[in-house]
Short mmCIF file of C-alpha atoms in Angstrom, two decimals:
data_model
loop_
_atom_site.label_atom_id
_atom_site.label_comp_id
_atom_site.label_asym_id
_atom_site.label_seq_id
_atom_site.Cartn_x
_atom_site.Cartn_y
_atom_site.Cartn_z
CA UNK A 564 0.53 -4.22 16.67
CA UNK A 565 0.64 -7.76 15.06
CA UNK A 566 -2.15 -7.23 12.61
CA UNK A 567 -0.34 -3.79 11.69
CA UNK A 568 2.94 -5.79 10.85
CA UNK A 569 0.96 -6.35 7.87
CA UNK A 570 0.49 -3.02 6.37
CA UNK A 571 4.56 -2.79 7.06
CA UNK A 572 5.62 -5.56 5.24
CA UNK A 573 2.96 -4.14 2.55
CA UNK A 574 4.73 -0.88 2.02
CA UNK A 575 7.70 -2.14 2.44
CA UNK A 576 7.96 -4.55 -0.28
CA UNK A 577 6.57 -1.40 -2.59
CA UNK A 578 9.09 0.99 -1.43
CA UNK A 579 12.04 -2.01 -1.11
CA UNK A 580 11.72 -2.19 -5.35
CA UNK A 581 11.13 1.42 -5.99
CA UNK A 582 14.53 2.04 -3.74
CA UNK A 583 16.60 -0.61 -5.95
CA UNK A 584 14.84 -0.02 -9.33
CA UNK A 585 17.40 1.74 -10.66
CA UNK A 586 19.78 -0.63 -9.76
CA UNK A 587 17.95 -3.84 -10.36
CA UNK A 588 17.36 -1.94 -14.00
CA UNK A 589 21.23 -1.56 -14.39
CA UNK A 590 22.09 -5.34 -13.10
CA UNK A 591 19.60 -6.48 -15.74
CA UNK A 592 19.83 -4.39 -18.11
CA UNK A 593 16.25 -3.37 -17.96
CA UNK A 594 13.87 -0.64 -20.30
CA UNK A 595 10.65 1.09 -19.08
CA UNK A 596 8.63 -2.01 -20.43
CA UNK A 597 10.75 -4.41 -18.33
CA UNK A 598 10.19 -2.04 -14.94
CA UNK A 599 6.18 -0.99 -16.15
CA UNK A 600 6.05 -5.32 -15.73
CA UNK A 601 7.60 -5.43 -12.54
CA UNK A 602 4.83 -2.51 -10.63
CA UNK A 603 2.04 -3.92 -12.54
CA UNK A 604 2.46 -7.83 -10.96
CA UNK A 605 3.80 -6.01 -7.76
CA UNK A 606 2.55 -5.30 -4.35
CA UNK A 607 1.79 -1.79 -5.89
CA UNK A 608 -0.42 -3.58 -8.52
CA UNK A 609 -2.19 -6.51 -10.12
CA UNK A 610 -0.09 -9.24 -7.41
CA UNK A 611 -2.06 -7.45 -5.21
CA UNK A 612 -5.05 -7.44 -6.66
CA UNK A 613 -4.99 -11.10 -7.17
CA UNK A 614 -4.13 -12.08 -4.56
CA UNK A 615 -6.68 -9.63 -2.67
CA UNK A 616 -10.17 -11.53 -4.58
CA UNK A 617 -8.98 -14.58 -2.93
CA UNK A 618 -8.12 -13.25 0.68
CA UNK A 619 -10.97 -10.97 1.46
CA UNK A 620 -13.71 -14.33 0.04
CA UNK A 621 -11.50 -16.79 2.09
CA UNK A 622 -11.21 -14.83 5.17
CA UNK A 623 -15.23 -15.01 5.14
CA UNK A 624 -15.43 -18.29 4.56
CA UNK A 625 -12.55 -19.42 6.89
CA UNK A 626 -12.13 -16.67 9.10
CA UNK A 627 -9.52 -13.73 9.64
CA UNK A 628 -6.87 -16.34 11.54
CA UNK A 629 -6.80 -19.45 9.02
CA UNK A 630 -5.25 -15.83 6.82
CA UNK A 631 -2.76 -14.95 9.22
CA UNK A 632 -1.67 -19.03 10.21
CA UNK A 633 -0.56 -19.48 6.29
CA UNK A 634 -0.07 -16.29 4.49
CA UNK A 635 3.26 -14.65 5.88
CA UNK A 636 4.67 -17.71 4.62
CA UNK A 637 3.84 -16.84 0.93
CA UNK A 638 5.62 -13.26 1.50
CA UNK A 639 8.38 -14.79 2.77
CA UNK A 640 9.04 -17.29 0.15
CA UNK A 641 7.81 -14.60 -2.58
CA UNK A 642 10.77 -11.92 -0.84
CA UNK A 643 13.76 -15.36 -0.90
CA UNK A 644 13.41 -15.77 -4.21
CA UNK A 645 13.75 -11.57 -4.98
CA UNK A 646 17.54 -11.97 -2.63
CA UNK A 647 18.57 -14.31 -5.08
CA UNK A 648 17.92 -13.45 -8.73
CA UNK A 649 19.81 -13.56 -11.45
CA UNK A 650 17.18 -12.50 -14.29
CA UNK A 651 13.96 -10.92 -15.46
CA UNK A 652 11.92 -14.08 -14.72
CA UNK A 653 12.79 -14.49 -11.27
CA UNK A 654 12.53 -10.98 -10.84
CA UNK A 655 9.31 -10.58 -11.71
CA UNK A 656 7.97 -13.80 -10.18
CA UNK A 657 9.59 -12.37 -6.93
CA UNK A 658 7.23 -9.46 -7.08
CA UNK A 659 4.50 -11.28 -8.21
CA UNK A 660 4.30 -13.93 -5.37
CA UNK A 661 5.59 -11.12 -2.79
CA UNK A 662 2.30 -8.82 -4.32
CA UNK A 663 0.05 -11.96 -4.01
CA UNK A 664 0.73 -12.27 -0.35
CA UNK A 665 0.58 -8.93 -0.01
CA UNK A 666 -3.26 -9.08 -1.56
CA UNK A 667 -4.19 -11.63 0.55
CA UNK A 668 -3.48 -9.92 3.94
CA UNK A 669 -4.86 -6.61 3.51
CA UNK A 670 -8.49 -6.95 3.59
CA UNK A 671 -8.69 -9.97 6.80
CA UNK A 672 -5.95 -6.94 8.45
CA UNK A 673 -8.34 -3.81 7.78
CA UNK A 674 -11.01 -5.70 8.67
CA UNK A 675 -9.54 -7.18 11.81
CA UNK A 676 -8.51 -4.06 13.05
CA UNK A 677 -12.22 -3.05 12.88
CA UNK A 678 -13.94 -5.47 13.84
CA UNK A 679 -11.88 -5.89 17.25
CA UNK A 680 -12.06 -1.93 18.15
CA UNK A 681 -14.12 0.09 20.19
CA UNK A 682 -16.65 2.44 18.80
CA UNK A 683 -14.56 5.83 19.74
CA UNK A 684 -11.25 3.98 19.04
CA UNK A 685 -12.20 2.30 15.49
CA UNK A 686 -10.54 5.45 13.60
CA UNK A 687 -7.24 5.42 15.78
CA UNK A 688 -6.87 1.86 15.59
CA UNK A 689 -7.01 1.95 11.89
CA UNK A 690 -4.67 5.36 11.85
CA UNK A 691 -2.32 2.55 13.97
CA UNK A 692 -1.59 0.40 11.38
CA UNK A 693 -1.35 3.57 8.51
CA UNK A 694 1.36 4.49 10.66
CA UNK A 695 2.79 1.02 10.88
CA UNK A 696 1.88 1.48 7.15
CA UNK A 697 4.44 4.25 6.58
CA UNK A 698 7.21 3.10 9.20
CA UNK A 699 7.78 0.15 6.86
CA UNK A 700 9.12 2.61 3.79
CA UNK A 701 10.89 4.85 6.23
CA UNK A 702 13.19 2.09 7.80
CA UNK A 703 13.41 0.60 3.53
CA UNK A 704 14.28 4.26 2.69
CA UNK A 705 16.99 4.62 4.94
CA UNK A 706 18.56 1.46 4.70
CA UNK A 707 18.51 2.57 0.91
CA UNK A 708 20.54 5.60 1.57
CA UNK A 709 23.11 3.98 4.04
CA UNK A 710 23.91 1.20 1.79
CA UNK A 711 23.38 3.29 -1.54
CA UNK A 712 26.29 2.90 -3.79
CA UNK A 713 27.57 6.08 -5.64
CA UNK A 714 28.23 7.74 -8.46
CA UNK A 715 29.95 10.37 -10.18
CA UNK A 716 27.88 13.01 -8.80
CA UNK A 717 26.88 11.40 -5.28
CA UNK A 718 29.42 9.29 -2.92
CA UNK A 719 28.10 5.88 -1.47
CA UNK A 720 26.21 5.54 1.70
CA UNK A 721 28.07 4.68 4.59
CA UNK A 722 27.45 1.12 5.20
CA UNK A 723 28.02 0.54 1.14
CA UNK A 724 31.70 -0.91 1.82
CA UNK A 725 29.61 -3.13 3.69
CA UNK A 726 27.34 -4.47 0.68
CA UNK A 727 30.89 -4.85 -1.50
CA UNK A 728 32.19 -7.69 1.23
CA UNK A 729 29.25 -9.30 1.10
CA UNK A 730 28.94 -9.28 -2.67
CA UNK A 731 32.86 -10.38 -2.52
CA UNK A 732 31.68 -13.67 -0.36
CA UNK A 733 29.04 -14.43 -2.75
CA UNK A 734 29.92 -13.84 -6.04
CA UNK A 735 33.34 -12.87 -6.21
CA UNK A 736 36.06 -10.42 -6.58
CA UNK A 737 35.53 -10.48 -10.92
CA UNK A 738 32.20 -9.31 -10.25
CA UNK A 739 30.17 -6.72 -12.35
CA UNK A 740 30.05 -2.72 -10.79
CA UNK A 741 26.20 -3.62 -11.55
CA UNK A 742 26.18 -6.30 -9.84
CA UNK A 743 27.99 -5.73 -6.70
CA UNK A 744 25.46 -2.83 -6.32
CA UNK A 745 21.99 -4.56 -6.59
CA UNK A 746 23.17 -6.70 -2.88
CA UNK A 747 22.52 -3.46 -1.19
CA UNK A 748 18.77 -4.28 -2.82
CA UNK A 749 19.15 -7.59 -1.43
CA UNK A 750 19.88 -7.39 1.57
CA UNK A 751 16.78 -4.82 1.90
CA UNK A 752 14.43 -7.59 0.81
CA UNK A 753 16.95 -9.75 3.41
CA UNK A 754 15.21 -7.22 6.16
CA UNK A 755 11.39 -7.74 5.09
CA UNK A 756 12.06 -12.02 5.72
CA UNK A 757 12.76 -11.20 8.47
CA UNK A 758 10.31 -8.89 10.20
CA UNK A 759 7.87 -11.38 7.81
CA UNK A 760 9.03 -14.22 9.90
CA UNK A 761 8.41 -11.76 13.17
CA UNK A 762 4.48 -11.03 11.97
CA UNK A 763 3.99 -14.75 11.47
CA UNK A 764 5.23 -16.15 14.32
CA UNK A 765 3.11 -13.11 16.55
CA UNK A 766 -0.42 -13.82 14.52
CA UNK A 767 -0.46 -17.28 14.13
CA UNK A 768 -1.18 -16.93 17.53
CA UNK A 769 -4.16 -14.25 17.44
CA UNK A 770 -7.44 -15.46 18.58
CA UNK A 771 -10.56 -14.94 15.83
CA UNK A 772 -13.02 -11.85 15.29
CA UNK A 773 -15.65 -12.69 17.21
CA UNK A 774 -17.93 -10.39 14.72
CA UNK A 775 -16.76 -13.06 12.20
CA UNK A 776 -17.40 -15.88 14.74
CA UNK A 777 -20.92 -14.37 15.50
CA UNK A 778 -21.65 -14.12 11.70
CA UNK A 779 -20.71 -17.84 11.16
CA UNK A 780 -23.05 -18.70 14.28
CA UNK A 781 -25.60 -16.82 12.89
CA UNK A 782 -25.94 -19.05 9.63
CA UNK A 783 -25.05 -22.05 10.95
CA UNK A 784 -28.44 -23.33 10.51
CA UNK A 785 -28.26 -22.54 7.18
CA UNK A 786 -26.77 -24.19 4.18
CA UNK A 787 -23.10 -22.95 3.29
CA UNK A 788 -22.55 -21.14 1.50
CA UNK A 789 -19.55 -20.93 -1.36
CA UNK A 790 -16.49 -19.24 -1.01
CA UNK A 791 -17.54 -16.71 -3.91
CA UNK A 792 -21.32 -17.34 -2.89
CA UNK A 793 -20.63 -13.52 -1.60
CA UNK A 794 -20.50 -11.96 -5.42
CA UNK A 795 -24.25 -12.73 -5.61
CA UNK A 796 -25.40 -10.73 -2.84
CA UNK A 797 -22.02 -8.07 -2.98
CA UNK A 798 -23.90 -7.17 -6.91
CA UNK A 799 -27.69 -7.63 -6.53
CA UNK A 800 -27.92 -5.37 -3.60
CA UNK A 801 -27.84 -1.41 -4.24
CA UNK A 802 -27.32 -0.42 -0.87
CA UNK A 803 -23.76 -2.34 -2.16
CA UNK A 804 -23.35 -0.86 -5.29
CA UNK A 805 -23.70 2.28 -4.06
CA UNK A 806 -20.86 1.73 -1.50
CA UNK A 807 -18.67 0.18 -4.01
CA UNK A 808 -19.17 3.34 -6.01
CA UNK A 809 -18.63 5.37 -3.67
CA UNK A 810 -15.40 3.53 -2.07
CA UNK A 811 -14.20 3.33 -5.91
CA UNK A 812 -14.87 6.55 -6.70
CA UNK A 813 -12.19 8.28 -4.23
CA UNK A 814 -9.87 5.03 -4.12
CA UNK A 815 -8.80 4.25 -7.31
CA UNK A 816 -8.74 7.10 -8.34
CA UNK A 817 -5.83 8.81 -5.76
CA UNK A 818 -4.47 5.03 -5.56
CA UNK A 819 -3.19 5.72 -9.61
CA UNK A 820 -1.11 8.44 -8.13
CA UNK A 821 0.05 6.80 -4.65
CA UNK A 822 0.78 4.08 -7.29
CA UNK A 823 2.86 6.14 -9.03
CA UNK A 824 4.48 7.52 -6.34
CA UNK A 825 4.87 4.01 -4.07
CA UNK A 826 6.62 2.08 -7.13
CA UNK A 827 8.73 5.11 -9.06
CA UNK A 828 9.75 7.89 -6.84
CA UNK A 829 12.67 7.66 -6.73
CA UNK A 830 13.13 6.75 -10.14
CA UNK A 831 11.29 9.68 -11.04
CA UNK A 832 13.76 12.25 -9.00
CA UNK A 833 16.75 10.21 -10.40
CA UNK A 834 16.09 10.70 -13.62
CA UNK A 835 13.90 13.52 -14.59
CA UNK A 836 15.00 15.49 -10.79
CA UNK A 837 18.83 14.23 -11.79
CA UNK A 838 19.54 13.34 -7.92
CA UNK A 839 22.06 10.32 -7.50
CA UNK A 840 20.42 6.98 -5.60
CA UNK A 841 21.07 8.02 -2.26
CA UNK A 842 20.16 11.23 -2.89
CA UNK A 843 17.28 9.94 -4.37
CA UNK A 844 16.16 7.38 -1.21
CA UNK A 845 17.49 10.09 1.20
CA UNK A 846 14.37 12.78 0.38
CA UNK A 847 12.20 9.83 0.28
CA UNK A 848 12.96 8.93 3.40
CA UNK A 849 12.20 12.09 4.74
CA UNK A 850 8.98 12.53 3.26
CA UNK A 851 7.96 9.07 4.70
CA UNK A 852 9.11 10.39 8.26
CA UNK A 853 7.25 13.49 7.85
CA UNK A 854 4.26 10.83 6.83
CA UNK A 855 4.82 8.41 10.05
CA UNK A 856 4.40 12.13 12.48
CA UNK A 857 1.45 13.31 10.23
CA UNK A 858 -0.58 9.44 10.04
CA UNK A 859 0.28 9.08 14.13
CA UNK A 860 -1.09 13.07 15.17
CA UNK A 861 -3.01 14.65 12.32
CA UNK A 862 -5.12 11.32 11.51
CA UNK A 863 -5.21 8.97 14.21
CA UNK A 864 -5.49 11.27 17.14
CA UNK A 865 -8.33 13.54 15.28
CA UNK A 866 -10.56 10.90 13.24
CA UNK A 867 -12.42 10.06 16.02
CA UNK A 868 -13.00 13.50 17.53
CA UNK A 869 -13.20 16.13 14.23
CA UNK A 870 -15.92 16.54 11.43
CA UNK A 871 -14.37 13.69 9.14
CA UNK A 872 -15.05 15.17 5.53
CA UNK A 873 -13.67 18.38 6.85
CA UNK A 874 -10.59 16.18 7.38
CA UNK A 875 -10.48 14.38 4.37
CA UNK A 876 -10.75 18.06 2.32
CA UNK A 877 -7.91 19.04 4.02
CA UNK A 878 -5.48 16.59 2.85
CA UNK A 879 -6.43 15.84 -0.02
CA UNK A 880 -6.16 19.26 -1.07
CA UNK A 881 -2.16 19.46 0.04
CA UNK A 882 -1.41 16.63 -2.23
CA UNK A 883 -2.66 18.88 -5.29
CA UNK A 884 -0.92 21.93 -3.86
CA UNK A 885 1.65 19.75 -3.93
CA UNK A 886 1.73 18.50 -7.21
CA UNK A 887 0.78 22.64 -8.37
CA UNK A 888 4.41 23.39 -6.34
CA UNK A 889 6.25 20.66 -8.68
CA UNK A 890 4.63 21.72 -11.89
CA UNK A 891 4.90 25.20 -12.21
CA UNK A 892 8.60 25.74 -10.14
CA UNK A 893 10.36 22.47 -11.54
CA UNK A 894 11.04 19.06 -10.31
CA UNK A 895 14.96 20.26 -11.03
CA UNK A 896 14.24 22.95 -8.87
CA UNK A 897 15.60 21.78 -5.20
CA UNK A 898 13.37 24.88 -3.16
CA UNK A 899 10.97 22.62 -5.08
CA UNK A 900 11.69 19.26 -4.74
CA UNK A 901 11.83 19.51 -1.03
CA UNK A 902 8.34 21.53 -1.19
CA UNK A 903 7.00 18.34 -2.40
CA UNK A 904 8.59 16.46 -0.25
CA UNK A 905 7.08 17.67 3.01
CA UNK A 906 3.86 18.46 1.19
CA UNK A 907 3.33 15.37 -0.34
CA UNK A 908 4.12 13.69 3.75
CA UNK A 909 1.23 15.20 4.84
CA UNK A 910 -1.00 14.71 2.67
CA UNK A 911 -0.73 11.77 2.65
CA UNK A 912 -0.70 11.02 6.33
CA UNK A 913 -3.85 12.04 6.40
CA UNK A 914 -4.70 10.61 3.18
CA UNK A 915 -7.39 9.04 1.47
CA UNK A 916 -5.93 5.90 2.29
CA UNK A 917 -6.49 5.61 5.50
CA UNK A 918 -10.32 6.99 5.50
CA UNK A 919 -10.67 4.44 2.74
CA UNK A 920 -9.61 1.17 5.09
CA UNK A 921 -11.49 3.10 7.91
CA UNK A 922 -14.49 3.48 5.59
CA UNK A 923 -14.73 0.08 3.85
CA UNK A 924 -14.31 -1.69 6.81
CA UNK A 925 -17.06 -0.07 8.30
CA UNK A 926 -20.38 -0.05 5.83
CA UNK A 927 -20.20 -2.97 4.60
CA UNK A 928 -21.66 -6.00 6.94
CA UNK A 929 -19.73 -8.73 8.50
CA UNK A 930 -20.52 -11.90 6.06
CA UNK A 931 -19.00 -10.23 3.93
CA UNK A 932 -17.02 -7.23 4.90
CA UNK A 933 -13.83 -8.83 4.28
CA UNK A 934 -15.10 -9.90 0.67
CA UNK A 935 -16.04 -6.83 -0.19
CA UNK A 936 -13.35 -5.03 0.44
CA UNK A 937 -10.86 -7.69 -1.29
CA UNK A 938 -13.11 -7.29 -4.56
CA UNK A 939 -11.98 -3.29 -4.07
CA UNK A 940 -8.70 -3.45 -3.46
CA UNK A 941 -8.31 -6.05 -6.81
CA UNK A 942 -10.28 -3.08 -8.68
CA UNK A 943 -7.66 -0.65 -7.44
CA UNK A 944 -4.93 -2.88 -7.33
CA UNK A 945 -5.96 -3.76 -11.10
CA UNK A 946 -6.15 -0.25 -12.10
CA UNK A 947 -3.12 0.46 -10.66
CA UNK A 948 -1.61 -2.28 -12.66
CA UNK A 949 -3.07 -1.07 -16.29
CA UNK A 950 -2.14 2.57 -15.37
CA UNK A 951 1.67 1.42 -14.71
CA UNK A 952 2.15 0.83 -18.00
CA UNK A 953 1.03 3.89 -19.43
CA UNK A 954 2.57 6.08 -16.75
CA UNK A 955 5.67 4.98 -18.17
CA UNK A 956 4.79 5.30 -21.97
CA UNK A 957 4.00 9.07 -20.30
CA UNK A 958 7.05 10.06 -18.45
CA UNK A 959 8.97 8.68 -21.18
CA UNK A 960 12.82 7.27 -20.37
CA UNK A 961 14.19 10.31 -18.97
CA UNK A 962 11.20 11.60 -17.59
CA UNK A 963 10.51 14.26 -21.55
CA UNK A 964 7.01 13.62 -20.05
CA UNK A 965 7.23 14.27 -16.12
CA UNK A 966 5.02 17.61 -16.83
CA UNK A 967 1.87 15.66 -18.75
CA UNK A 968 1.43 12.79 -15.98
CA UNK A 969 2.08 15.33 -13.64
CA UNK A 970 -0.75 17.21 -14.40
CA UNK A 971 -3.42 13.61 -14.82
CA UNK A 972 -2.27 13.42 -10.88
CA UNK A 973 -3.83 16.91 -10.16
CA UNK A 974 -6.42 15.71 -12.13
CA UNK A 975 -7.34 12.14 -10.74
CA UNK A 976 -6.04 13.78 -7.07
CA UNK A 977 -9.30 16.73 -7.60
CA UNK A 978 -11.99 13.81 -8.61
CA UNK A 979 -10.75 11.81 -5.45
CA UNK A 980 -11.67 15.00 -3.16
CA UNK A 981 -15.00 15.99 -4.66
CA UNK A 982 -16.59 12.40 -4.55
CA UNK A 983 -15.11 12.09 -0.94
CA UNK A 984 -15.89 15.25 0.15
CA UNK A 985 -19.58 15.49 -1.19
CA UNK A 986 -20.17 11.80 0.10
CA UNK A 987 -18.45 11.46 2.77
CA UNK A 988 -20.14 8.32 5.45
CA UNK A 989 -21.97 9.41 8.24
CA UNK A 990 -20.56 6.47 10.62
CA UNK A 991 -18.60 8.74 13.12
CA UNK A 992 -19.49 7.40 16.99
CA UNK A 993 -21.98 4.29 16.04
CA UNK A 994 -21.24 0.47 16.63
CA UNK A 995 -20.65 -1.19 13.21
CA UNK A 996 -24.11 -3.82 14.45
CA UNK A 997 -25.75 0.19 14.71
CA UNK A 998 -24.24 1.28 11.24
CA UNK A 999 -24.97 -2.39 9.48
CA UNK A 1000 -28.17 -2.36 10.56
CA UNK A 1001 -29.05 1.39 9.79
CA UNK A 1002 -27.96 0.26 6.32
CA UNK A 1003 -29.40 -2.82 5.37
CA UNK A 1004 -32.19 -3.29 8.52
CA UNK A 1005 -32.72 -6.15 11.01
CA UNK A 1006 -32.13 -9.15 9.43
CA UNK A 1007 -28.56 -8.36 8.06
#
């Protein structure tokens, strides 16, 4: 649970940005290009990519515990900058620093959970970490709904009066409406600062991973490699290359869809769907409640017991159906919007990311397990950053390109479905050591 707080804070940072995106846009006078940069350098994309490429190798070189001792301090710095932002460069810097911290922490957290799990509950424990990934957005979105400012079409959240009082205390009675409204987002980021401090307090007390200690002990008589020495082995071993191509095939294609949902969902609902900020946060919060329930009961409780290929196919297919409904019935149709929300919640509960986190931690040996995941995470979030710019250009200022973007989403999900269904790894019920020996031989 201590390690899973990393996932809470990762998803929480993404959704906190998404929840207040329109508020920051109005306060700072941002255009779609600015929003693209915020997405690109955030925990949703390239910020996390930068952190992952370093974090994975550092975790293999110096240990998983080293990451947990210092990384959360960086996260808290990024969140604090966002909380006190008064211009676009500050906001962008806060998103970038927070994203780097997220990237550093994720490979270490998935690796640590896998290495400290028994054979029969490795998938369950990874599912619990994904459960935390869902709890973060749910709490953030509920706060967003309660603290949301009103507009001509919807009343303010029930706690917005407190937002106004806090804003007046800091910036005075003469502040603009936009400056007051954005305080709801500042407070939401403040909640992440509190959780990050709790996570740092817990994580720095963790014991080191036994698998990492054994791997380092086996290398004790050898010349110690540099931090990035794993690059050579990762990209010259044929097993590694096939594994990375498989994992990239499912995760990059899926994450291009999920990154849009994570960062732009409320913005899409408000512009293309015509909802208010409070309504957009409410419907997305309900979706995350579904995600949490399905992650626990549909993934964590089943993944170690049922055929993983069929569970993967079922979860991914639900996501394709969800986008088809939104296209063919229409995003402005509230029945279609709610149906999409429920189906996407089911899909995200049995998501490609959950399987990726499990398989990526199983398919590489301990000596460069985190480094391999760091490289994969770097690739995934980097492509998400580039795609974020492409998406905002396709989508348009007011959602006029929504249908085109939605068709692209369906194509990406179909690709992830096919690749995952064909090449599902046979790791279920095996120890990490057994999997490594089967794939790499006795000398690994």
